[in-house]
Amino acid sequence: MTICRGARFFAALAAVVCLTACSGADAGGTRASDERWPQWDESAGVAEVVAFMNVAVPEGATEAKGAIQINPQEDIFLLSFVTDEEKAEDIAKDLVSEEPLRVRKGDSAEGERFGHLGLSEPQTLKEVRWAGVCPPCVNDGRRPKVQWIDIYVQTLEADRARVYLQAF
């Protein structure tokens, strides 16, 4: 009977130690354990996002904005600009999407991302066209670090369009 009580005591002690260790803050300071995530890389902008996505902001584009949201598992890169409709279509084609841009209706936003840039979330806009691209899946060697890119194109007036790109 004494052995059973001793074994129960050590099992209970091990459980307490494990629970205490698992619930405490990570002394190593890893991103996954830090409650401040997600956060924004305040030093990053259009140039850093363009370099990661390996896309070009077309000549003559206006209102170019870029940001990087730092997350525990994967960072999200955001880019937006206004250009003419033809150039917006060319960007979508250059991403090597398996399907053309198509209208997405009534999707809800996955948190505020483009709002950080002072823009509406593209998936909440009416008649916005979208395509999703997996660069490794389509053998796009130009984008070796990119796992996924969403492109949204919002038609504005006078043959202008706002392009939203989101990648991780």
PDB file of C-alpha atoms in Angstrom:
ATOM      1  CA  MET A   1       0.000   0.000   0.000  1.00  0.00           C
ATOM      2  CA  THR A   2       2.910   2.377   0.736  1.00  0.00           C
ATOM      3  CA  ILE A   3       4.303   1.890  -2.757  1.00  0.00           C
ATOM      4  CA  CYS A   4       0.948   2.845  -4.277  1.00  0.00           C
ATOM      5  CA  ARG A   5       0.755   6.027  -2.208  1.00  0.00           C
ATOM      6  CA  GLY A   6       4.333   6.925  -3.186  1.00  0.00           C
ATOM      7  CA  ALA A   7       3.632   6.302  -6.858  1.00  0.00           C
ATOM      8  CA  ARG A   8       0.451   8.400  -6.669  1.00  0.00           C
ATOM      9  CA  PHE A   9       2.344  11.206  -4.978  1.00  0.00           C
ATOM     10  CA  PHE A  10       5.053  11.264  -7.686  1.00  0.00           C
ATOM     11  CA  ALA A  11       2.467  11.021 -10.458  1.00  0.00           C
ATOM     12  CA  ALA A  12       0.570  13.968  -8.961  1.00  0.00           C
ATOM     13  CA  LEU A  13       3.813  15.913  -8.498  1.00  0.00           C
ATOM     14  CA  ALA A  14       4.811  15.235 -12.139  1.00  0.00           C
ATOM     15  CA  ALA A  15       1.391  16.391 -13.343  1.00  0.00           C
ATOM     16  CA  VAL A  16       1.657  19.639 -11.343  1.00  0.00           C
ATOM     17  CA  VAL A  17       5.174  20.308 -12.634  1.00  0.00           C
ATOM     18  CA  CYS A  18       4.072  19.636 -16.208  1.00  0.00           C
ATOM     19  CA  LEU A  19       1.003  21.867 -15.960  1.00  0.00           C
ATOM     20  CA  THR A  20       2.997  24.645 -14.342  1.00  0.00           C
ATOM     21  CA  ALA A  21       5.725  24.455 -16.976  1.00  0.00           C
ATOM     22  CA  CYS A  22       3.247  24.390 -19.866  1.00  0.00           C
ATOM     23  CA  SER A  23       1.154  27.295 -18.657  1.00  0.00           C
ATOM     24  CA  GLY A  24       3.968  29.684 -17.838  1.00  0.00           C
ATOM     25  CA  ALA A  25       5.609  32.197 -20.147  1.00  0.00           C
ATOM     26  CA  ASP A  26       8.228  30.849 -22.484  1.00  0.00           C
ATOM     27  CA  ALA A  27      11.611  31.858 -21.164  1.00  0.00           C
ATOM     28  CA  GLY A  28      13.055  31.485 -24.654  1.00  0.00           C
ATOM     29  CA  GLY A  29      10.873  34.317 -25.946  1.00  0.00           C
ATOM     30  CA  THR A  30       9.541  32.501 -28.998  1.00  0.00           C
ATOM     31  CA  ARG A  31       6.893  34.201 -31.077  1.00  0.00           C
ATOM     32  CA  ALA A  32       4.341  31.446 -30.497  1.00  0.00           C
ATOM     33  CA  SER A  33       4.210  32.058 -26.755  1.00  0.00           C
ATOM     34  CA  ASP A  34       4.115  35.850 -26.869  1.00  0.00           C
ATOM     35  CA  GLU A  35       0.612  37.278 -26.414  1.00  0.00           C
ATOM     36  CA  ARG A  36       1.492  40.404 -28.408  1.00  0.00           C
ATOM     37  CA  TRP A  37       0.999  38.656 -31.747  1.00  0.00           C
ATOM     38  CA  PRO A  38       0.101  39.497 -34.380  1.00  0.00           C
ATOM     39  CA  GLN A  39       2.016  42.734 -34.687  1.00  0.00           C
ATOM     40  CA  TRP A  40       3.211  44.936 -37.510  1.00  0.00           C
ATOM     41  CA  ASP A  41       6.777  45.417 -38.725  1.00  0.00           C
ATOM     42  CA  GLU A  42       6.796  49.201 -38.588  1.00  0.00           C
ATOM     43  CA  SER A  43      10.049  49.422 -40.561  1.00  0.00           C
ATOM     44  CA  ALA A  44       8.693  47.483 -43.562  1.00  0.00           C
ATOM     45  CA  GLY A  45       6.841  48.945 -46.498  1.00  0.00           C
ATOM     46  CA  VAL A  46       6.295  48.560 -50.219  1.00  0.00           C
ATOM     47  CA  ALA A  47       9.932  47.698 -51.056  1.00  0.00           C
ATOM     48  CA  GLU A  48      10.123  44.811 -48.578  1.00  0.00           C
ATOM     49  CA  VAL A  49       6.767  43.375 -49.658  1.00  0.00           C
ATOM     50  CA  VAL A  50       7.616  43.669 -53.371  1.00  0.00           C
ATOM     51  CA  ALA A  51      10.928  41.868 -52.742  1.00  0.00           C
ATOM     52  CA  PHE A  52       9.201  38.999 -50.914  1.00  0.00           C
ATOM     53  CA  MET A  53       6.406  38.548 -53.474  1.00  0.00           C
ATOM     54  CA  ASN A  54       8.675  39.231 -56.456  1.00  0.00           C
ATOM     55  CA  VAL A  55       6.087  41.426 -58.119  1.00  0.00           C
ATOM     56  CA  ALA A  56       6.423  44.862 -59.649  1.00  0.00           C
ATOM     57  CA  VAL A  57       4.272  47.869 -58.913  1.00  0.00           C
ATOM     58  CA  PRO A  58       3.421  49.064 -62.443  1.00  0.00           C
ATOM     59  CA  GLU A  59       4.843  52.316 -63.702  1.00  0.00           C
ATOM     60  CA  GLY A  60       2.276  55.052 -63.189  1.00  0.00           C
ATOM     61  CA  ALA A  61       0.564  53.252 -60.290  1.00  0.00           C
ATOM     62  CA  THR A  62      -0.562  55.443 -57.424  1.00  0.00           C
ATOM     63  CA  GLU A  63      -1.421  54.971 -53.761  1.00  0.00           C
ATOM     64  CA  ALA A  64       1.127  52.173 -53.283  1.00  0.00           C
ATOM     65  CA  LYS A  65       1.060  50.815 -49.727  1.00  0.00           C
ATOM     66  CA  GLY A  66       2.745  47.818 -48.168  1.00  0.00           C
ATOM     67  CA  ALA A  67       3.014  46.193 -44.743  1.00  0.00           C
ATOM     68  CA  ILE A  68       4.131  43.021 -43.048  1.00  0.00           C
ATOM     69  CA  GLN A  69       2.077  41.464 -40.264  1.00  0.00           C
ATOM     70  CA  ILE A  70       4.291  39.375 -37.993  1.00  0.00           C
ATOM     71  CA  ASN A  71       2.578  36.210 -36.752  1.00  0.00           C
ATOM     72  CA  PRO A  72       3.670  33.235 -34.654  1.00  0.00           C
ATOM     73  CA  GLN A  73       3.742  30.760 -37.538  1.00  0.00           C
ATOM     74  CA  GLU A  74       3.919  32.725 -40.783  1.00  0.00           C
ATOM     75  CA  ASP A  75       4.128  36.376 -41.636  1.00  0.00           C
ATOM     76  CA  ILE A  76       1.592  37.992 -43.955  1.00  0.00           C
ATOM     77  CA  PHE A  77       2.742  40.430 -46.615  1.00  0.00           C
ATOM     78  CA  LEU A  78       0.278  43.055 -47.895  1.00  0.00           C
ATOM     79  CA  LEU A  79       0.558  45.256 -50.968  1.00  0.00           C
ATOM     80  CA  SER A  80      -1.984  47.549 -52.585  1.00  0.00           C
ATOM     81  CA  PHE A  81      -1.896  50.141 -55.353  1.00  0.00           C
ATOM     82  CA  VAL A  82      -4.121  51.745 -57.988  1.00  0.00           C
ATOM     83  CA  THR A  83      -3.349  51.157 -61.658  1.00  0.00           C
ATOM     84  CA  ASP A  84      -5.251  50.762 -64.921  1.00  0.00           C
ATOM     85  CA  GLU A  85      -7.467  47.696 -65.489  1.00  0.00           C
ATOM     86  CA  GLU A  86      -5.176  46.161 -68.112  1.00  0.00           C
ATOM     87  CA  LYS A  87      -2.122  46.273 -65.835  1.00  0.00           C
ATOM     88  CA  ALA A  88      -4.156  44.790 -62.982  1.00  0.00           C
ATOM     89  CA  GLU A  89      -5.137  41.885 -65.254  1.00  0.00           C
ATOM     90  CA  ASP A  90      -1.490  41.472 -66.324  1.00  0.00           C
ATOM     91  CA  ILE A  91      -0.408  41.162 -62.686  1.00  0.00           C
ATOM     92  CA  ALA A  92      -2.970  38.422 -62.118  1.00  0.00           C
ATOM     93  CA  LYS A  93      -1.740  36.552 -65.214  1.00  0.00           C
ATOM     94  CA  ASP A  94       1.895  36.921 -64.100  1.00  0.00           C
ATOM     95  CA  LEU A  95       1.067  35.168 -60.825  1.00  0.00           C
ATOM     96  CA  VAL A  96       0.329  32.019 -62.892  1.00  0.00           C
ATOM     97  CA  SER A  97      -3.082  31.407 -61.380  1.00  0.00           C
ATOM     98  CA  GLU A  98      -4.695  28.182 -62.511  1.00  0.00           C
ATOM     99  CA  GLU A  99      -8.008  30.055 -62.763  1.00  0.00           C
ATOM    100  CA  PRO A 100      -8.742  33.597 -64.001  1.00  0.00           C
ATOM    101  CA  LEU A 101      -9.919  36.377 -61.738  1.00  0.00           C
ATOM    102  CA  ARG A 102     -13.519  35.767 -60.698  1.00  0.00           C
ATOM    103  CA  VAL A 103     -16.064  37.604 -58.588  1.00  0.00           C
ATOM    104  CA  ARG A 104     -16.250  36.578 -54.931  1.00  0.00           C
ATOM    105  CA  LYS A 105     -19.442  37.413 -53.128  1.00  0.00           C
ATOM    106  CA  GLY A 106     -20.046  38.093 -49.463  1.00  0.00           C
ATOM    107  CA  ASP A 107     -16.870  36.748 -47.902  1.00  0.00           C
ATOM    108  CA  SER A 108     -16.078  37.955 -44.414  1.00  0.00           C
ATOM    109  CA  ALA A 109     -12.733  39.445 -43.501  1.00  0.00           C
ATOM    110  CA  GLU A 110     -10.172  37.317 -41.673  1.00  0.00           C
ATOM    111  CA  GLY A 111      -9.355  40.085 -39.237  1.00  0.00           C
ATOM    112  CA  GLU A 112      -8.170  43.557 -39.993  1.00  0.00           C
ATOM    113  CA  ARG A 113      -5.187  43.421 -42.284  1.00  0.00           C
ATOM    114  CA  PHE A 114      -5.637  45.939 -45.084  1.00  0.00           C
ATOM    115  CA  GLY A 115      -7.335  48.180 -42.528  1.00  0.00           C
ATOM    116  CA  HIS A 116      -3.827  48.696 -41.165  1.00  0.00           C
ATOM    117  CA  LEU A 117      -3.087  50.444 -44.468  1.00  0.00           C
ATOM    118  CA  GLY A 118      -6.252  52.545 -44.240  1.00  0.00           C
ATOM    119  CA  LEU A 119      -8.084  50.398 -46.808  1.00  0.00           C
ATOM    120  CA  SER A 120     -11.225  48.285 -46.768  1.00  0.00           C
ATOM    121  CA  GLU A 121     -10.739  44.541 -46.537  1.00  0.00           C
ATOM    122  CA  PRO A 122     -10.967  43.432 -50.186  1.00  0.00           C
ATOM    123  CA  GLN A 123     -12.986  40.278 -49.554  1.00  0.00           C
ATOM    124  CA  THR A 124     -15.810  42.412 -48.128  1.00  0.00           C
ATOM    125  CA  LEU A 125     -16.140  44.607 -51.234  1.00  0.00           C
ATOM    126  CA  LYS A 126     -18.928  44.060 -53.757  1.00  0.00           C
ATOM    127  CA  GLU A 127     -17.924  42.734 -57.169  1.00  0.00           C
ATOM    128  CA  VAL A 128     -14.249  42.434 -56.261  1.00  0.00           C
ATOM    129  CA  ARG A 129     -12.488  39.864 -58.430  1.00  0.00           C
ATOM    130  CA  TRP A 130     -10.155  37.335 -56.827  1.00  0.00           C
ATOM    131  CA  ALA A 131      -7.675  34.601 -57.653  1.00  0.00           C
ATOM    132  CA  GLY A 132      -5.530  32.508 -55.364  1.00  0.00           C
ATOM    133  CA  VAL A 133      -2.127  31.179 -56.334  1.00  0.00           C
ATOM    134  CA  CYS A 134       0.189  28.579 -54.825  1.00  0.00           C
ATOM    135  CA  PRO A 135       3.583  29.405 -56.422  1.00  0.00           C
ATOM    136  CA  PRO A 136       5.178  26.040 -55.493  1.00  0.00           C
ATOM    137  CA  CYS A 137       2.134  24.206 -56.933  1.00  0.00           C
ATOM    138  CA  VAL A 138       2.480  25.882 -60.340  1.00  0.00           C
ATOM    139  CA  ASN A 139       6.294  25.575 -60.370  1.00  0.00           C
ATOM    140  CA  ASP A 140       6.836  29.336 -60.140  1.00  0.00           C
ATOM    141  CA  GLY A 141      10.541  29.390 -59.278  1.00  0.00           C
ATOM    142  CA  ARG A 142      10.497  33.200 -59.079  1.00  0.00           C
ATOM    143  CA  ARG A 143       8.764  33.026 -55.715  1.00  0.00           C
ATOM    144  CA  PRO A 144      10.553  30.305 -53.718  1.00  0.00           C
ATOM    145  CA  LYS A 145       9.621  31.681 -50.285  1.00  0.00           C
ATOM    146  CA  VAL A 146       5.949  32.360 -51.060  1.00  0.00           C
ATOM    147  CA  GLN A 147       3.444  29.653 -50.146  1.00  0.00           C
ATOM    148  CA  TRP A 148       0.275  31.461 -51.252  1.00  0.00           C
ATOM    149  CA  ILE A 149      -0.789  34.747 -52.863  1.00  0.00           C
ATOM    150  CA  ASP A 150      -4.299  36.177 -52.955  1.00  0.00           C
ATOM    151  CA  ILE A 151      -4.947  38.854 -55.559  1.00  0.00           C
ATOM    152  CA  TYR A 152      -8.056  40.998 -55.420  1.00  0.00           C
ATOM    153  CA  VAL A 153      -8.921  43.549 -58.094  1.00  0.00           C
ATOM    154  CA  GLN A 154     -11.486  46.225 -57.337  1.00  0.00           C
ATOM    155  CA  THR A 155     -12.728  48.156 -60.361  1.00  0.00           C
ATOM    156  CA  LEU A 156     -12.801  51.896 -59.764  1.00  0.00           C
ATOM    157  CA  GLU A 157     -13.890  54.604 -62.200  1.00  0.00           C
ATOM    158  CA  ALA A 158     -12.181  55.723 -65.433  1.00  0.00           C
ATOM    159  CA  ASP A 159     -10.493  52.381 -66.249  1.00  0.00           C
ATOM    160  CA  ARG A 160      -8.684  52.323 -62.888  1.00  0.00           C
ATOM    161  CA  ALA A 161      -8.468  49.418 -60.476  1.00  0.00           C
ATOM    162  CA  ARG A 162      -7.162  48.906 -56.966  1.00  0.00           C
ATOM    163  CA  VAL A 163      -4.998  45.812 -56.672  1.00  0.00           C
ATOM    164  CA  TYR A 164      -4.717  44.055 -53.328  1.00  0.00           C
ATOM    165  CA  LEU A 165      -2.062  41.370 -52.889  1.00  0.00           C
ATOM    166  CA  GLN A 166      -1.739  39.256 -49.773  1.00  0.00           C
ATOM    167  CA  ALA A 167       0.941  36.579 -49.426  1.00  0.00           C
ATOM    168  CA  PHE A 168       2.502  34.277 -46.880  1.00  0.00           C
TER     169      PHE A 168
END
